[in-house]
CSV table of N, CA and C in Angstrom, one decimal:
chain,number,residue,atom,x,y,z
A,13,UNK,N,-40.1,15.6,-44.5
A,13,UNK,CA,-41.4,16.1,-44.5
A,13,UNK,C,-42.3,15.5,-43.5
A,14,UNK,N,-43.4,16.0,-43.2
A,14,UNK,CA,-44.5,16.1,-42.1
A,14,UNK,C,-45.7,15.7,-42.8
A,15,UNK,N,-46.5,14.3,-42.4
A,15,UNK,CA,-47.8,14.4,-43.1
A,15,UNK,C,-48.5,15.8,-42.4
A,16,UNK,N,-49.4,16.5,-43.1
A,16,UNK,CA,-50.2,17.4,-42.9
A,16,UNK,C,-51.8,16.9,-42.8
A,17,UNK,N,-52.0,18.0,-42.0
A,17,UNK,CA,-53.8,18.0,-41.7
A,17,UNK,C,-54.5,17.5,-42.8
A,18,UNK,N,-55.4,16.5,-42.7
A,18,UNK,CA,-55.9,15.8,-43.7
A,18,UNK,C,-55.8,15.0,-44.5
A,19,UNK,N,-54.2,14.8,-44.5
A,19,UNK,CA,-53.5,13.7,-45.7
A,19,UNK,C,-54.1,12.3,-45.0
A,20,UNK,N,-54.1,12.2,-43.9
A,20,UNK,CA,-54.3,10.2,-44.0
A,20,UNK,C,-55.8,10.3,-44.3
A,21,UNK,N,-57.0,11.6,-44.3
A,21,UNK,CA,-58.2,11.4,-44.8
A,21,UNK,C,-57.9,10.7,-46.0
A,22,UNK,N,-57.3,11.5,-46.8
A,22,UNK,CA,-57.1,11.5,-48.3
A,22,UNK,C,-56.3,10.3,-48.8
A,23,UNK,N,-55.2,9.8,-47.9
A,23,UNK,CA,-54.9,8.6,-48.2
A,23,UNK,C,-56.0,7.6,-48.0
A,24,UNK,N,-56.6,7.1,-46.9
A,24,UNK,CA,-57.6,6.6,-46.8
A,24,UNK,C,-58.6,6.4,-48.1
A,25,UNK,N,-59.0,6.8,-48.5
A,25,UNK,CA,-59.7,7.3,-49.3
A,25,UNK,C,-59.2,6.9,-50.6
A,26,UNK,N,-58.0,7.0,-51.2
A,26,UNK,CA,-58.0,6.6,-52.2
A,26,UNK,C,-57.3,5.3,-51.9
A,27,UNK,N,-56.7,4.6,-51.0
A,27,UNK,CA,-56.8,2.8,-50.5
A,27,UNK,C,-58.2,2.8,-50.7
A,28,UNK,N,-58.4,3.0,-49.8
A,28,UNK,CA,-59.5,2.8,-50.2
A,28,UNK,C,-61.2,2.0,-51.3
A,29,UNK,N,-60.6,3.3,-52.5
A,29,UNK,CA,-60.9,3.2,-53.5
A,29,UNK,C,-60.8,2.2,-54.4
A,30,UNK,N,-59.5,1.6,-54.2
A,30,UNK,CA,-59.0,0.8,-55.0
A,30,UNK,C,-59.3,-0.9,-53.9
A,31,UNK,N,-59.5,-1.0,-53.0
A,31,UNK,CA,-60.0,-1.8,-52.7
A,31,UNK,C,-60.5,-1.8,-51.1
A,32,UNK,N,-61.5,-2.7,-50.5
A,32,UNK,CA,-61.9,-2.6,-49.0
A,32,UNK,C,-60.4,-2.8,-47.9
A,33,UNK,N,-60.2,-2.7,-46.8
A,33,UNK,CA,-59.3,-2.7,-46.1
A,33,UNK,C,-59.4,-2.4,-44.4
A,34,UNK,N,-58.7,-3.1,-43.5
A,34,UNK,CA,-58.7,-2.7,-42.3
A,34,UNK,C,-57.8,-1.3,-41.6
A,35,UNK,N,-58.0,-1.1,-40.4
A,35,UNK,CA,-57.3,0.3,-40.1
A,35,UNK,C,-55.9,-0.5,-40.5
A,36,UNK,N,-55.3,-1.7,-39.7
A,36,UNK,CA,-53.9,-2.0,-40.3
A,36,UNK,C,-53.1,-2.1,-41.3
A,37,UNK,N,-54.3,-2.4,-42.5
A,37,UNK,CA,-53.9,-2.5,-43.6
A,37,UNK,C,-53.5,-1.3,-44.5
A,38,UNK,N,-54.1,-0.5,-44.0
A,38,UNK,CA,-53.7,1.0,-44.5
A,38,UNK,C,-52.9,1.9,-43.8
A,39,UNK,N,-52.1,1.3,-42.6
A,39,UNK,CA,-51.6,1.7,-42.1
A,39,UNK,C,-49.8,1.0,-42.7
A,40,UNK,N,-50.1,-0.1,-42.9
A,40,UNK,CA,-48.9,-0.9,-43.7
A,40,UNK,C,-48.8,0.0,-45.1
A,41,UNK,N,-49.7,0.1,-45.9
A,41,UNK,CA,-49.9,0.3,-47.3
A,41,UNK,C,-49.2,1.6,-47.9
A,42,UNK,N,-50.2,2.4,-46.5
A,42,UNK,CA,-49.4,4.2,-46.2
A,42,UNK,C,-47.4,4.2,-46.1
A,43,UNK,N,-47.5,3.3,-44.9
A,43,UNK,CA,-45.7,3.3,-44.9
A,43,UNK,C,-45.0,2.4,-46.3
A,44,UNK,N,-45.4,1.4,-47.1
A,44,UNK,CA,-45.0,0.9,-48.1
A,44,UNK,C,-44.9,1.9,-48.9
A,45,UNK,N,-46.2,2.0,-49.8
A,45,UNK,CA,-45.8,3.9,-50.7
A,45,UNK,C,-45.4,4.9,-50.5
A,46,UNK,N,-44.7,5.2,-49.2
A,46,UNK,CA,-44.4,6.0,-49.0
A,46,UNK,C,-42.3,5.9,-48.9
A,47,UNK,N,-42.3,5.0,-49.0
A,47,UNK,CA,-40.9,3.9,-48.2
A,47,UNK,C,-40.5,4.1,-47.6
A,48,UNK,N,-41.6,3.9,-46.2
A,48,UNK,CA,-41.2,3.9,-45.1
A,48,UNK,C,-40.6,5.3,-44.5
A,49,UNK,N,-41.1,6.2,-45.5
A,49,UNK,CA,-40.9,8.0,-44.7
A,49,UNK,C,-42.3,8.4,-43.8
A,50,UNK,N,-43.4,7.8,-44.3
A,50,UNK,CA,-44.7,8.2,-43.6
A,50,UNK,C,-45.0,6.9,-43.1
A,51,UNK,N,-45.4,6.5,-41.6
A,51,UNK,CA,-45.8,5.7,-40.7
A,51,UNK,C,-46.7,6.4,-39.9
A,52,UNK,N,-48.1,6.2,-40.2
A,52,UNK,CA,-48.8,6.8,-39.8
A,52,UNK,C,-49.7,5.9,-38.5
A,53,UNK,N,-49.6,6.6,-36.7
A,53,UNK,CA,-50.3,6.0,-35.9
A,53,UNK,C,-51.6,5.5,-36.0
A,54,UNK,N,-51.8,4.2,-35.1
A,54,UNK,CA,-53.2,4.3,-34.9
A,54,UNK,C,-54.0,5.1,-34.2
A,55,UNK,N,-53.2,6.3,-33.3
A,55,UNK,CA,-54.1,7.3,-33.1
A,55,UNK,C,-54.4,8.5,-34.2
A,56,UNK,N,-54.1,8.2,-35.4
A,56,UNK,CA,-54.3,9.3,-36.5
A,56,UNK,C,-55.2,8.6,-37.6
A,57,UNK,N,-54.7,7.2,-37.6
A,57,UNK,CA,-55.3,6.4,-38.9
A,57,UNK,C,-57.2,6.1,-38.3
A,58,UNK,N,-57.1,5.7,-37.1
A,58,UNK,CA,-58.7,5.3,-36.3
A,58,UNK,C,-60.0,6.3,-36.2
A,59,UNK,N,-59.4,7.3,-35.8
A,59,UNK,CA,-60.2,8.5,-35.6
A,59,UNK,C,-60.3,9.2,-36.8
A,60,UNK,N,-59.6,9.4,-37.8
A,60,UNK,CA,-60.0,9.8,-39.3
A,60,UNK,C,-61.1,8.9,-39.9
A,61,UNK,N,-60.5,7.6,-39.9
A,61,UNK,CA,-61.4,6.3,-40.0
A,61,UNK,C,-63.1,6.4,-39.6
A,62,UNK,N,-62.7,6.9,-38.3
A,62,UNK,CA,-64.4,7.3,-38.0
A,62,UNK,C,-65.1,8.4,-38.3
A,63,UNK,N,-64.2,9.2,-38.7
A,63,UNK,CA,-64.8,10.7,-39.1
A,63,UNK,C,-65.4,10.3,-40.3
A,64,UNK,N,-64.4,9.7,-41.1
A,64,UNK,CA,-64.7,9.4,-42.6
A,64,UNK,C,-66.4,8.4,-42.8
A,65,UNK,N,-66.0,7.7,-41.6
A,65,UNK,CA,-67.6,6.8,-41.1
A,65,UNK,C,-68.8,8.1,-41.1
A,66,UNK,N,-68.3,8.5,-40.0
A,66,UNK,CA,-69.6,9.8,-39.8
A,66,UNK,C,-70.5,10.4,-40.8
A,67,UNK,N,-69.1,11.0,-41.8
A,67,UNK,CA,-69.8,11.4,-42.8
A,67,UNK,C,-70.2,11.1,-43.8
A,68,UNK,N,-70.0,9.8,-43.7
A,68,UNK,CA,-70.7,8.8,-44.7
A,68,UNK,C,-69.9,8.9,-46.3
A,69,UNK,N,-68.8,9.0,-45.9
A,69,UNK,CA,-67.4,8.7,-47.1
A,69,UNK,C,-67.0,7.4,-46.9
A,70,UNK,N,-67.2,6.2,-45.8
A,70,UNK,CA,-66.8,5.1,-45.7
A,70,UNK,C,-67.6,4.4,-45.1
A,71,UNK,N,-67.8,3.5,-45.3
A,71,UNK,CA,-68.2,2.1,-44.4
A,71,UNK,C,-67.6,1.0,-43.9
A,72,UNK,N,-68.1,1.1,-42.7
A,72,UNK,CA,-67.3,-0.5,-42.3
A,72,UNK,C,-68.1,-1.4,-42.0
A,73,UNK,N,-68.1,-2.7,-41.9
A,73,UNK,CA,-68.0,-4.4,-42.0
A,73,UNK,C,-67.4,-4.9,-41.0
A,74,UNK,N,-67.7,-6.0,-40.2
A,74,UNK,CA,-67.4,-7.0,-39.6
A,74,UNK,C,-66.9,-8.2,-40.5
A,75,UNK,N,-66.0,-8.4,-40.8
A,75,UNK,CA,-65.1,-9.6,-41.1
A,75,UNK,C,-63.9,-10.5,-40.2
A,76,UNK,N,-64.4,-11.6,-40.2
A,76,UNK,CA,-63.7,-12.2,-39.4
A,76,UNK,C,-63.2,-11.9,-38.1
A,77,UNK,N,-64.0,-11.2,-37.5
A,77,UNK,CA,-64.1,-10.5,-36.1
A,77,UNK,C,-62.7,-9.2,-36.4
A,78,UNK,N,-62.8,-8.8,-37.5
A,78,UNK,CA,-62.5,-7.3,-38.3
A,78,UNK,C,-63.1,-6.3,-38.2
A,79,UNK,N,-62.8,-5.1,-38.3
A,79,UNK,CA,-63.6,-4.2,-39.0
A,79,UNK,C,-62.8,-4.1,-40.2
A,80,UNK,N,-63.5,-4.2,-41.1
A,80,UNK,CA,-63.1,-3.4,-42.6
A,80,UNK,C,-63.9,-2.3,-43.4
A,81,UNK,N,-62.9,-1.1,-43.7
A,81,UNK,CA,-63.6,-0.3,-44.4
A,81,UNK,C,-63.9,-0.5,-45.8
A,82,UNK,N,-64.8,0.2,-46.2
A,82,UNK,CA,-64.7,0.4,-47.9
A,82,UNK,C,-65.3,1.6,-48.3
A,83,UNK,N,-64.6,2.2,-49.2
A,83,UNK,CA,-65.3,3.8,-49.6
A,83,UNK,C,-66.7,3.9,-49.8
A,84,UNK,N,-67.8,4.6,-50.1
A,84,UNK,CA,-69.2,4.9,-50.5
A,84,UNK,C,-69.1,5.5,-51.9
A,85,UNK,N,-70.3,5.7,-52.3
A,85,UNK,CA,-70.0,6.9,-53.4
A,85,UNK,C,-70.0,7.7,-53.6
A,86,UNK,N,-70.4,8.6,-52.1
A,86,UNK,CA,-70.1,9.5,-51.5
A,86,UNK,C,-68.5,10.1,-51.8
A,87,UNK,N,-68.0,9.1,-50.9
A,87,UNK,CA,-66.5,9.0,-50.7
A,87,UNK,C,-65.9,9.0,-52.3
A,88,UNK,N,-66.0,8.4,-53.3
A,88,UNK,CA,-66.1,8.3,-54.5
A,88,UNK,C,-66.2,9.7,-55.3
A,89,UNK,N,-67.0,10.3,-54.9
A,89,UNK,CA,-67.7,11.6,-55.6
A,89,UNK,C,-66.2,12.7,-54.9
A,90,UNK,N,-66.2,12.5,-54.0
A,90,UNK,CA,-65.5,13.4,-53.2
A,90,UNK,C,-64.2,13.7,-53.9
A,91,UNK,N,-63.5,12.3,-54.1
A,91,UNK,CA,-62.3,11.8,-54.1
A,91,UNK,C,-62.3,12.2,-56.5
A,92,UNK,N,-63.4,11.9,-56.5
A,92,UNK,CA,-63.5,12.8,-58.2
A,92,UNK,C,-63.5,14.3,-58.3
A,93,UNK,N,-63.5,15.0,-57.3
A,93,UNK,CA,-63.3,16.5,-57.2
A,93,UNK,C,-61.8,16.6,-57.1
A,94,UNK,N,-60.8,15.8,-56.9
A,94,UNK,CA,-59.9,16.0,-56.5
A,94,UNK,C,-59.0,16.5,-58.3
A,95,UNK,N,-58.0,17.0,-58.2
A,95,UNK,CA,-57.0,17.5,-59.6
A,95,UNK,C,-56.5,16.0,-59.6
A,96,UNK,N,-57.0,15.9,-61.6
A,96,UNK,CA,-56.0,14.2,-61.3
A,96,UNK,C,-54.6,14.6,-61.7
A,97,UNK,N,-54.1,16.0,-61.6
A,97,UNK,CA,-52.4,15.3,-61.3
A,97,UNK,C,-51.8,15.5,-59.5
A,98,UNK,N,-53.2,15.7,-58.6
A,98,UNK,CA,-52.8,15.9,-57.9
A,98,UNK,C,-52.2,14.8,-57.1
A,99,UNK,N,-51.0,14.9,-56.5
A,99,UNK,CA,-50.2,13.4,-56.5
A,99,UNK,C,-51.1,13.2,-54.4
A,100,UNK,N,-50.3,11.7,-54.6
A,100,UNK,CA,-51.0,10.9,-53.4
A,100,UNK,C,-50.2,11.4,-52.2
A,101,UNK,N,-50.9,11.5,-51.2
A,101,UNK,CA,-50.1,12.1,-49.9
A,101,UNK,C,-48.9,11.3,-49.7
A,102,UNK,N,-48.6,10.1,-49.9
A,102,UNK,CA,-47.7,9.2,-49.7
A,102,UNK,C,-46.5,9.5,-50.7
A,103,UNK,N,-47.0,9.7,-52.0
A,103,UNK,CA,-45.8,10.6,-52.9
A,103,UNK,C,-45.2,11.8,-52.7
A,104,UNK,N,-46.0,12.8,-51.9
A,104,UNK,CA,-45.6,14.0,-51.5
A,104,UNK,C,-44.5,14.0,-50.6
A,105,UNK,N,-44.7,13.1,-49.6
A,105,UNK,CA,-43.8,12.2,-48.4
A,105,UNK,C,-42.3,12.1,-49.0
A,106,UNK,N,-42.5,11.0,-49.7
A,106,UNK,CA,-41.4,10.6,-50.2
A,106,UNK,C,-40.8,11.1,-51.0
A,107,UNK,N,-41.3,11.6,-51.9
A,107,UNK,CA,-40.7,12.5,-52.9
A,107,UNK,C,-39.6,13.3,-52.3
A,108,UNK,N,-39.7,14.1,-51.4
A,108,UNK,CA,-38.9,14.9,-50.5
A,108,UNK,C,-37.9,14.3,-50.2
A,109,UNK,N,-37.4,13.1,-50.0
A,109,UNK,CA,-36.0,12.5,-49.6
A,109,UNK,C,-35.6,11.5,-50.3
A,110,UNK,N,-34.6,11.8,-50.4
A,110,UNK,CA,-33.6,11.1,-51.5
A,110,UNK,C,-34.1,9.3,-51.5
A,111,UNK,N,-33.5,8.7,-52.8
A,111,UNK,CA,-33.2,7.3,-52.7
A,111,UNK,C,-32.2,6.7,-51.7
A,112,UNK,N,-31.2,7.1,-51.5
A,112,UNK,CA,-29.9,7.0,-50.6
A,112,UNK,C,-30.8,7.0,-49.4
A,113,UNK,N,-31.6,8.4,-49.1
A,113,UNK,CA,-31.3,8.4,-47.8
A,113,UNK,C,-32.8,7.3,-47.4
A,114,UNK,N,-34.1,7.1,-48.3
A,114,UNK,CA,-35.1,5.8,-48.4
A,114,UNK,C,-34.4,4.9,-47.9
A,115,UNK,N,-33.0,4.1,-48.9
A,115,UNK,CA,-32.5,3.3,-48.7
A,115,UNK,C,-31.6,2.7,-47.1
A,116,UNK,N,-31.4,4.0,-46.5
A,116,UNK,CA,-31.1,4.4,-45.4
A,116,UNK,C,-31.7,4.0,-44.6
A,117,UNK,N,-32.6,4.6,-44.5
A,117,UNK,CA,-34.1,4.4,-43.2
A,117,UNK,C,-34.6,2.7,-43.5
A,118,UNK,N,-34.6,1.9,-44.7
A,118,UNK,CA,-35.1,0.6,-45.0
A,118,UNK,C,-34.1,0.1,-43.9
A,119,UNK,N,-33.4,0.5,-43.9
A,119,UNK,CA,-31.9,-0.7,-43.6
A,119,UNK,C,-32.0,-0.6,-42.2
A,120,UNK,N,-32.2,0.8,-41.7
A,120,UNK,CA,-32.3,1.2,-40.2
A,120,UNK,C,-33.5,0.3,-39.1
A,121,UNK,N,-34.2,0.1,-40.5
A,121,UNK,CA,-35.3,-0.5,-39.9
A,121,UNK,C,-35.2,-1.9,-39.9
A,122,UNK,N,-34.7,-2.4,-41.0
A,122,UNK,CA,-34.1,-3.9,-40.4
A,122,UNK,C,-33.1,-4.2,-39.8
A,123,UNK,N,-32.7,-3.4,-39.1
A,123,UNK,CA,-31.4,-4.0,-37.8
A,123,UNK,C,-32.5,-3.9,-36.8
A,124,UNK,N,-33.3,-3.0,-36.6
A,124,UNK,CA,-34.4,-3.1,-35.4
A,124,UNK,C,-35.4,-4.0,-35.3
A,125,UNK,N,-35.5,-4.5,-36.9
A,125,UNK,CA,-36.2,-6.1,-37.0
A,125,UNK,C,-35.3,-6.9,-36.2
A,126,UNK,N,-34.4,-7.1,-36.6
A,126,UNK,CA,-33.4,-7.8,-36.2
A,126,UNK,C,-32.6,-7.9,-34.8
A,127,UNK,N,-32.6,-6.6,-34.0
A,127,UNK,CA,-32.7,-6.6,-32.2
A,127,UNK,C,-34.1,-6.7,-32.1
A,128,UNK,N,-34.8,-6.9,-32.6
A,128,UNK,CA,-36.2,-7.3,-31.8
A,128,UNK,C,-36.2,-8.9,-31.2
A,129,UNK,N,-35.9,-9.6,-32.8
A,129,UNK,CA,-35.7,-11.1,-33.2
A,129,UNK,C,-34.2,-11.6,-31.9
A,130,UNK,N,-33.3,-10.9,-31.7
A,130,UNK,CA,-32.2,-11.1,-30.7
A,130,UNK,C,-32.9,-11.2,-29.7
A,131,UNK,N,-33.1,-10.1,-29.3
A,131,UNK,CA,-34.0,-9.9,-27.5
A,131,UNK,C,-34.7,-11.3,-27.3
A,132,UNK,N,-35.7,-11.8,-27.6
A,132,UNK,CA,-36.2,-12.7,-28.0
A,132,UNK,C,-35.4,-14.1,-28.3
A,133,UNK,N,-34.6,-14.0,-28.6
A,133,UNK,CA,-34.2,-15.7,-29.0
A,133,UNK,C,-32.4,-15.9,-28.0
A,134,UNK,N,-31.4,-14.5,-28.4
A,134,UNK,CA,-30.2,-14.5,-27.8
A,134,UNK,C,-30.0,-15.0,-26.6
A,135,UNK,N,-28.7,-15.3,-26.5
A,135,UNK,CA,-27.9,-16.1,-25.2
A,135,UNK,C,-27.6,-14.9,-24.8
A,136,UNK,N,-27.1,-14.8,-23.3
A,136,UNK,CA,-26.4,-13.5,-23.3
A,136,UNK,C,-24.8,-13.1,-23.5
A,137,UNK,N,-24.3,-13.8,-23.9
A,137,UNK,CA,-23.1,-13.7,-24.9
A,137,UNK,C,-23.4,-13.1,-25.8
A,138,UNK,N,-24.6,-13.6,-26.7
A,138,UNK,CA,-24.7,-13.3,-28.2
A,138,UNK,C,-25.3,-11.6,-28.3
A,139,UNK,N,-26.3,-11.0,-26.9
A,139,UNK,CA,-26.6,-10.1,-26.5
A,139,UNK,C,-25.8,-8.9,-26.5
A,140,UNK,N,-24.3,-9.5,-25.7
A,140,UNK,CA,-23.2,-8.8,-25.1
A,140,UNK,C,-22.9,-8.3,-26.6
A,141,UNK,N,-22.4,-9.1,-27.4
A,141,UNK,CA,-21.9,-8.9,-28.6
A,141,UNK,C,-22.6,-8.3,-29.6
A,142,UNK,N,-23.8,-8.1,-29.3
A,142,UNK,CA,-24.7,-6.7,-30.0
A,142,UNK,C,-24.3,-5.8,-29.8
A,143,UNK,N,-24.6,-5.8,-28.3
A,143,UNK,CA,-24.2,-4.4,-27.9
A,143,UNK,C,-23.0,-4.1,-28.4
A,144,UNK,N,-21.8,-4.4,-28.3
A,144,UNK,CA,-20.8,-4.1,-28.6
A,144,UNK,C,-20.9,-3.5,-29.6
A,145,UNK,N,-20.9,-4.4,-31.0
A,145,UNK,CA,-21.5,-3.9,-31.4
A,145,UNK,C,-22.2,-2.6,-32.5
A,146,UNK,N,-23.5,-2.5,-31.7
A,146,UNK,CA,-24.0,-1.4,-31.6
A,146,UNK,C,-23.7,0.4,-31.1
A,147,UNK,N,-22.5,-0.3,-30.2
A,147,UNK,CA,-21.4,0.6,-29.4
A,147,UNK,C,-20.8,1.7,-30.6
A,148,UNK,N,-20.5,0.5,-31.3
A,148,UNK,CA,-18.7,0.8,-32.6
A,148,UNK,C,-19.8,1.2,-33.4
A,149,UNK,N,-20.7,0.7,-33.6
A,149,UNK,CA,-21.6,1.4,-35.0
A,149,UNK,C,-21.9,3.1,-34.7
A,150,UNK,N,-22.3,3.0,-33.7
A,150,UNK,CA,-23.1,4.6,-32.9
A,150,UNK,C,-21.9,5.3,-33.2
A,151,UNK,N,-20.3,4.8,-32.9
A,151,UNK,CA,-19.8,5.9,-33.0
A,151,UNK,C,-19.1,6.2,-34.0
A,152,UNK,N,-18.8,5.1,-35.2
A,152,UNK,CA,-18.9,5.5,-36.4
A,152,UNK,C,-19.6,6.0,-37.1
A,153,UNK,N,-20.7,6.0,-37.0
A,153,UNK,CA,-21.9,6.8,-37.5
A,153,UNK,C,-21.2,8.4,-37.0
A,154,UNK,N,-21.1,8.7,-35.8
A,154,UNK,CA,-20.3,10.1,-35.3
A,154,UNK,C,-19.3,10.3,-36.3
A,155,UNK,N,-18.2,9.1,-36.1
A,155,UNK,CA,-17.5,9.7,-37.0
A,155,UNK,C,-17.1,10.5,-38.4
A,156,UNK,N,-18.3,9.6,-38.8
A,156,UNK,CA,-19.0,10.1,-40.0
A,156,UNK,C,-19.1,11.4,-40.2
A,157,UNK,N,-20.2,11.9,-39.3
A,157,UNK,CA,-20.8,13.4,-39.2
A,157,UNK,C,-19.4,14.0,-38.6
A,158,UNK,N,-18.8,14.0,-38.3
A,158,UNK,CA,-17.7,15.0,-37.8
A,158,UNK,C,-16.7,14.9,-39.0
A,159,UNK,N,-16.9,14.0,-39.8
A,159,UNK,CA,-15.5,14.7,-40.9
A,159,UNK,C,-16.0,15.6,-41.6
A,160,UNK,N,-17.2,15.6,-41.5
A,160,UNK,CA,-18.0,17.0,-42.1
A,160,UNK,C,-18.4,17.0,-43.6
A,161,UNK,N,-18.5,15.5,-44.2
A,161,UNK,CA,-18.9,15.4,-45.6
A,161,UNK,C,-17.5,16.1,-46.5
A,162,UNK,N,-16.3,15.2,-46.1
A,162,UNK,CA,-15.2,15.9,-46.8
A,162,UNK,C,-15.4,15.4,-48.4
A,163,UNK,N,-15.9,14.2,-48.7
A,163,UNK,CA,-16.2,14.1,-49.7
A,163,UNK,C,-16.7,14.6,-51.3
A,164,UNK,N,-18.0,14.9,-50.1
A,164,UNK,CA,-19.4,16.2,-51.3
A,164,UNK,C,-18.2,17.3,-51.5
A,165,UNK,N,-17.4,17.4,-50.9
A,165,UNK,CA,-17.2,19.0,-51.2
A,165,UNK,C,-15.6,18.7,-52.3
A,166,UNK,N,-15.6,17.6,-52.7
A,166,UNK,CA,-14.4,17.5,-54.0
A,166,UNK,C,-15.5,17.8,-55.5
């Protein structure tokens, strides 16, 4: 799934709610509840941020050479028109894809923690040997997709 028009308003907003926060902090908080299916930019999270300013649904603060927001009552009032079983943008996200395949994308993402942490520290032997590697993984991963899921279909 696709966040949609308005959802990081609305995420915003109920972070928000529950406590003050910076644009990065809600931008971590968004991809946490969501597990890591919704990673939302700072060109989507900032400019909402200010809209939400504009119209006087949020405020921000200087902290520790910060900006931090925190909702109004405005924002409050707003956010009480809402259906309470209407679920959080972040659950709508996730909801959509499996545990397996959450579990998937977690794991994807810490091998890329982990060639980050290489680039940075590796000899270039230890380099060479990533890649390699990363060679044999890419094309097992193929090999994967080409047996065609002979499995599911017992």
């Amino acid at each position: 799934g696709k966040a949609r028009r308005g959802d990081i308003r609305t995420a915003a907003l109920l972070l928000l709610s529950e406590e003050p926060r910076n644009g990065y902090a809600l931008m971590q908080e968004i991809e946490q509840r969501s597990s890591g299916v919704w990673r939302p930019s700072p060109g989507s999270v900032y400019p909402a941020l200010a809209q939400l300013e504009d119209e006087g649904l949020i405020r921000s603060e200087e902290v520790d050479g910060r900006k931090r927001f925190a909702i109004t009552d405005a924002g409050r009032e707003l956010l009480a028109e809402r259906s309470p079983d209407a679920p959080a943008p972040w659950d709508t996200l996730a909801g959509g894809v499996s545990e397996d395949v959450q579990e998937l994308f977690g794991l994807m993402r810490q091998v890329g923690v982990a060639g980050v942490q290489l680039m940075q520290t590796a000899t270039e032997s230890q380099i060479a040997e990533a890649k390699k590697l990363l060679i044999e993984t890419r094309r097992a991963i193929y090999r994967i997709l080409a047996d065609g899921g002979k499995d599911d279909a017992a």
